[in-house]
């Protein structure tokens, strides 16, 4: 990138909001995948810019189009599918400065910038008695912009409250050509029929950059909690199938950890040794009594699959310990084995959930490169999602770690194809492009490219994410 | 007790890579990093962004002044490490940063100019302010304090004053208060006639040779005087003694003055009277709380004073916001969106407190400046715990 382009970017965002500092460039090329950035395989961006609003973003895009330079928006870089690593050299557009939050209780919605963290929004909403229907594991730093690109509710069970798109009333978007667009409504009723919002929530960052998100305010509800232990993971899967088939109320969260994982997590959380593998959940209700009734209904269902123990957790402190055990489990496992974590997102159909969990118990045998690695099975089983987790030794060289990650995504692809599913928590491209082509066909992939061209004729935004544009 | 990592550049590099390679770049630590809070969102100005810069600086052979400026911005408050411990990853990010600063020295990268000046003063005068050695105990004149110069003085409890309380006109009042409380508590103690800096500024800025020299001189002096107990004003000095001094210091009992005073108060060895009703909030200094888990002793002192209502800021104890003065930043000026001390004073004002209490010279100085900048001198006062306790003894 020539000096004059840098200067022109500087004129747009101001001297303090542009950097070509080597270390800033490197840091904006990192993600949590278990291998290092290296200059032989990865590319450094030309510069990082931090626009303050949609007007500046628009100007950046106009410049990028004139000069044919790729632009990569970036929030906190927490993607687990490689989506945060720019595939080509370009300008990193950091959304961090657009982090406003306005809660319009009179209107029944809130508006926030893409750089606002999920945690900051959730905390502010909680203080006013509302609830954010988004809960990624990385919520402390994950940004709302990232949640929009992925349309992900994280660990929350879709069957309980849906996806963020169900709550998005409207957006402000900057198109890759520099155009500024408003979608949706300021009313509490989403548009019927054509609603351009749908092109941007769950867009994998391909069609535009969201600069303002308007979401419906959801009143906080009371919660109640339950846990069940089983001898075998198979029984857990059967219990979840029963939950859906017997019309038990789907909980907000429902997590599974195999016996070894539960044992390590509980030990770190200061809980007693679990009698088996665990499934634990949080139910919703307008009152504590109704939330508790929902837990009881779930426990009744669980009781039919020969559990070791089922119980409603009345002690909030105990629940928080269990939840903490789950929240920190990956780090606990890494610490135990002094390694990195790696794992895909396998989603099952309801009818094959038992088969899926049985297969995943042997996940560690699925590729030669997995041999001998510590393996743990866990996941958001209420959403029929598993994260088989391998711990990668720190002394493995970078190339070997890369190969392991590639092998994991191949297995993810093969299994999700076989089960007829797809990832429901992480984004679709990056490491998953080949899966997308196989799952939906080259025709579908080409259709996505055509859509992308309509919004972005020069393939400026996230260039290289789609192949052959 | 943690040893100081002396060694050549290669050893330091190996140790740093060993620590930082445990980081999975989840960046959860950014949510707790005070520097990131005021940085305007540059990744290199937040917790693991700093250590990743160090990691790749070593891996890609880019150890330079740009990396220095990134490393020196860290307050070393430990908020990142605490978060990392909470999520069970427990990466010693601050240790890596401290070693990274030492690596800069080894690689011939000079510190930031103001810091360099402080280190030169430390070498020449035994304090980072360039003040004459002869003035170090001036604050104590007329207070009837025993100045220890010889083992025959036969006093085993040392009040280690520290550089800032010795020379800074505002913090001298804190040293005076601590000495008076000790006197009123009938504690047999003395101060050193030839006190020198603990070496903490050299340690945190990476000048380990200078730190080692000061640590050895001080320890020799403590041993020569048969010191059994040291009471320190500054949490920074205390931390330095506890964790980085040679093994010989293990035989000496090391206490922050708030710990010592909390015991005096509990044992009713100092008379406390009712003070006029006031609302007080307490700021946890990072090197007292986050580094050494001393959260309750200062609070116990405040709670023991009738008339004082102790109110907590939303961010307290492990979640306390750094004042911005740690990690050598008292001798460097970084351009930041907001000043941490000003944010903290505003948080104190939100509680309705009339007094912002703390127990660290750096916090005291930074908060007093912040109160002036915010023009809140009529609304809130900044006081050290020792001053508050002494007032209660006088009232």
Short mmCIF file of N, CA, C and O in Angstrom, two decimals, chain A residues 356-367 370 375 377:
data_model
loop_
_atom_site.label_atom_id
_atom_site.label_comp_id
_atom_site.label_asym_id
_atom_site.label_seq_id
_atom_site.Cartn_x
_atom_site.Cartn_y
_atom_site.Cartn_z
N UNK A 356 -24.79 -40.30 17.33
CA UNK A 356 -23.74 -39.28 17.23
C UNK A 356 -22.85 -39.29 18.48
O UNK A 356 -21.62 -39.26 18.39
N UNK A 357 -23.49 -39.33 19.64
CA UNK A 357 -22.69 -39.27 20.86
C UNK A 357 -21.84 -40.54 21.00
O UNK A 357 -20.69 -40.48 21.47
N UNK A 358 -22.39 -41.65 20.55
CA UNK A 358 -21.61 -42.90 20.62
C UNK A 358 -20.40 -42.83 19.70
O UNK A 358 -19.30 -43.26 20.05
N UNK A 359 -20.63 -42.26 18.54
CA UNK A 359 -19.52 -42.11 17.60
C UNK A 359 -18.46 -41.16 18.17
O UNK A 359 -17.25 -41.41 18.08
N UNK A 360 -18.93 -40.09 18.77
CA UNK A 360 -17.99 -39.07 19.26
C UNK A 360 -17.18 -39.55 20.46
O UNK A 360 -16.12 -39.01 20.75
N UNK A 361 -17.68 -40.57 21.14
CA UNK A 361 -16.88 -41.13 22.24
C UNK A 361 -15.56 -41.67 21.71
O UNK A 361 -14.61 -41.84 22.46
N UNK A 362 -15.53 -41.96 20.42
CA UNK A 362 -14.31 -42.48 19.79
C UNK A 362 -13.67 -41.45 18.86
O UNK A 362 -12.91 -41.80 17.96
N UNK A 363 -13.99 -40.22 19.07
CA UNK A 363 -13.48 -39.14 18.20
C UNK A 363 -11.95 -39.15 18.16
O UNK A 363 -11.34 -38.91 17.12
N UNK A 364 -11.35 -39.45 19.29
CA UNK A 364 -9.88 -39.42 19.38
C UNK A 364 -9.19 -40.43 18.48
O UNK A 364 -7.97 -40.39 18.31
N UNK A 365 -10.00 -41.35 17.91
CA UNK A 365 -9.40 -42.36 17.02
C UNK A 365 -9.64 -42.04 15.55
O UNK A 365 -9.29 -42.81 14.66
N UNK A 366 -10.24 -40.89 15.29
CA UNK A 366 -10.69 -40.61 13.92
C UNK A 366 -9.59 -40.20 12.95
O UNK A 366 -9.80 -40.24 11.74
N UNK A 367 -8.46 -39.79 13.44
CA UNK A 367 -7.37 -39.41 12.52
C UNK A 367 -6.05 -39.83 13.15
O UNK A 367 -5.89 -39.75 14.37
N UNK A 370 -4.45 -37.59 15.68
CA UNK A 370 -5.07 -37.45 17.01
C UNK A 370 -4.48 -38.45 18.02
O UNK A 370 -4.71 -38.33 19.22
N UNK A 375 -8.34 -36.50 25.18
CA UNK A 375 -9.61 -36.20 24.49
C UNK A 375 -10.74 -36.10 25.51
O UNK A 375 -10.85 -36.92 26.42
N UNK A 377 -15.11 -35.01 25.80
CA UNK A 377 -16.34 -34.76 25.05
C UNK A 377 -17.29 -33.88 25.87
O UNK A 377 -17.61 -34.20 27.02
#
